[in-house]
C-alpha positions as YAML, in Angstrom:
chain: A
units: angstrom
residues:
- id: 1
  name: UNK
  ca: [86.72, 80.31, 123.70]
- id: 2
  name: UNK
  ca: [84.57, 82.31, 120.88]
- id: 3
  name: UNK
  ca: [86.87, 81.41, 118.01]
- id: 4
  name: UNK
  ca: [86.44, 77.77, 118.86]
- id: 5
  name: UNK
  ca: [83.15, 77.80, 119.10]
- id: 6
  name: UNK
  ca: [83.12, 79.82, 115.52]
- id: 7
  name: UNK
  ca: [84.80, 77.22, 113.88]
- id: 8
  name: UNK
  ca: [82.72, 74.39, 114.45]
- id: 9
  name: UNK
  ca: [79.82, 76.18, 113.31]
- id: 10
  name: UNK
  ca: [78.25, 75.34, 110.08]
- id: 11
  name: UNK
  ca: [78.20, 78.97, 108.93]
- id: 12
  name: UNK
  ca: [81.70, 79.18, 109.27]
- id: 13
  name: UNK
  ca: [82.43, 76.07, 107.53]
- id: 14
  name: UNK
  ca: [79.98, 77.24, 104.63]
- id: 15
  name: UNK
  ca: [81.72, 80.52, 104.18]
- id: 16
  name: UNK
  ca: [85.36, 78.82, 104.44]
- id: 17
  name: UNK
  ca: [84.30, 76.38, 101.49]
- id: 18
  name: UNK
  ca: [83.38, 78.95, 99.24]
- id: 19
  name: UNK
  ca: [85.73, 79.32, 96.28]
- id: 20
  name: UNK
  ca: [86.45, 83.09, 96.07]
- id: 21
  name: UNK
  ca: [87.00, 82.95, 99.95]
- id: 22
  name: UNK
  ca: [89.48, 80.28, 99.96]
- id: 23
  name: UNK
  ca: [91.48, 82.29, 96.92]
- id: 24
  name: UNK
  ca: [91.69, 85.72, 98.78]
- id: 25
  name: UNK
  ca: [92.68, 83.71, 101.88]
- id: 26
  name: UNK
  ca: [95.48, 82.30, 99.70]
- id: 27
  name: UNK
  ca: [96.65, 85.54, 98.08]
- id: 28
  name: UNK
  ca: [96.56, 87.13, 101.74]
- id: 29
  name: UNK
  ca: [98.69, 84.50, 102.98]
- id: 30
  name: UNK
  ca: [101.11, 84.45, 100.16]
- id: 31
  name: UNK
  ca: [101.17, 88.57, 100.39]
- id: 32
  name: UNK
  ca: [102.24, 88.12, 104.24]
- id: 33
  name: UNK
  ca: [104.54, 85.34, 103.58]
- id: 34
  name: UNK
  ca: [106.55, 87.63, 100.80]
- id: 35
  name: UNK
  ca: [106.19, 90.35, 102.98]
- id: 36
  name: UNK
  ca: [107.86, 88.67, 105.82]
- id: 37
  name: UNK
  ca: [110.62, 87.17, 103.75]
- id: 38
  name: UNK
  ca: [111.08, 90.55, 101.96]
- id: 39
  name: UNK
  ca: [111.84, 92.07, 105.56]
- id: 40
  name: UNK
  ca: [114.17, 89.59, 106.37]
- id: 41
  name: UNK
  ca: [116.20, 89.56, 103.27]
- id: 42
  name: UNK
  ca: [116.23, 93.39, 103.58]
- id: 43
  name: UNK
  ca: [117.27, 93.15, 107.20]
- id: 44
  name: UNK
  ca: [119.94, 90.66, 106.41]
- id: 45
  name: UNK
  ca: [121.41, 93.13, 103.75]
- id: 46
  name: UNK
  ca: [121.12, 96.03, 106.16]
- id: 47
  name: UNK
  ca: [122.71, 94.40, 109.11]
- id: 48
  name: UNK
  ca: [125.69, 93.19, 107.01]
- id: 49
  name: UNK
  ca: [128.97, 94.61, 108.18]
- id: 50
  name: UNK
  ca: [129.87, 96.44, 104.82]
- id: 51
  name: UNK
  ca: [126.41, 97.14, 102.61]
- id: 52
  name: UNK
  ca: [128.32, 98.24, 99.78]
- id: 53
  name: UNK
  ca: [128.90, 94.43, 98.87]
- id: 54
  name: UNK
  ca: [125.03, 93.77, 99.30]
- id: 55
  name: UNK
  ca: [122.21, 93.96, 97.29]
- id: 56
  name: UNK
  ca: [121.30, 97.26, 98.56]
- id: 57
  name: UNK
  ca: [123.81, 99.30, 97.00]
- id: 58
  name: UNK
  ca: [123.77, 97.43, 93.94]
- id: 59
  name: UNK
  ca: [120.25, 98.32, 93.11]
- id: 60
  name: UNK
  ca: [120.10, 101.78, 91.83]
- id: 61
  name: UNK
  ca: [116.86, 103.74, 92.04]
- id: 62
  name: UNK
  ca: [117.66, 106.01, 89.45]
- id: 63
  name: UNK
  ca: [119.56, 105.41, 86.34]
- id: 64
  name: UNK
  ca: [123.38, 106.55, 86.93]
- id: 65
  name: UNK
  ca: [122.40, 108.12, 90.65]
- id: 66
  name: UNK
  ca: [121.44, 106.97, 93.67]
- id: 67
  name: UNK
  ca: [121.07, 103.47, 95.42]
- id: 68
  name: UNK
  ca: [119.23, 101.89, 97.92]
- id: 69
  name: UNK
  ca: [121.12, 102.33, 100.97]
- id: 70
  name: UNK
  ca: [121.63, 106.67, 99.97]
- id: 71
  name: UNK
  ca: [118.74, 108.33, 99.56]
- id: 72
  name: UNK
  ca: [115.48, 106.25, 99.31]
- id: 73
  name: UNK
  ca: [112.20, 106.13, 101.33]
- id: 74
  name: UNK
  ca: [111.63, 102.97, 103.50]
- id: 75
  name: UNK
  ca: [108.66, 102.53, 101.24]
- id: 76
  name: UNK
  ca: [110.90, 102.17, 98.14]
- id: 77
  name: UNK
  ca: [113.29, 99.84, 99.84]
- id: 78
  name: UNK
  ca: [110.56, 97.62, 101.02]
- id: 79
  name: UNK
  ca: [109.06, 97.69, 97.08]
- id: 80
  name: UNK
  ca: [112.40, 96.52, 95.99]
- id: 81
  name: UNK
  ca: [112.80, 93.78, 98.48]
- id: 82
  name: UNK
  ca: [109.02, 92.85, 97.65]
- id: 83
  name: UNK
  ca: [109.85, 93.04, 93.97]
- id: 84
  name: UNK
  ca: [112.92, 90.83, 94.68]
- id: 85
  name: UNK
  ca: [111.47, 88.12, 96.52]
- id: 86
  name: UNK
  ca: [108.59, 87.63, 94.33]
- id: 87
  name: UNK
  ca: [110.60, 87.43, 91.48]
- id: 88
  name: UNK
  ca: [113.30, 84.75, 92.91]
- id: 89
  name: UNK
  ca: [110.38, 82.43, 94.08]
- id: 90
  name: UNK
  ca: [108.27, 82.69, 91.24]
- id: 91
  name: UNK
  ca: [111.05, 82.38, 88.41]
- id: 92
  name: UNK
  ca: [114.09, 79.99, 88.10]
- id: 93
  name: UNK
  ca: [115.22, 81.82, 91.17]
- id: 94
  name: UNK
  ca: [119.09, 82.91, 90.74]
- id: 95
  name: UNK
  ca: [120.37, 80.98, 88.21]
...
């Protein structure tokens, strides 16, 4: 009830009308959306019956060394998933 009354106030409308607030809201929602997609993309690969056939095993963390399925931290796996999703969606995709 408080949120509904707050959204109707003139102050809230004025704050939401400020361009910088709209830009920050856009980037926060973009980051959240990419985060959800990256987590889903990683989950699909991690739950695959043969993880050696997924992008997780093909993505090398160190040259000639370990891949994402071997000895990498969850943070590194998250960054790689975020990078992949951002690259696919901001370029021409796979082709």
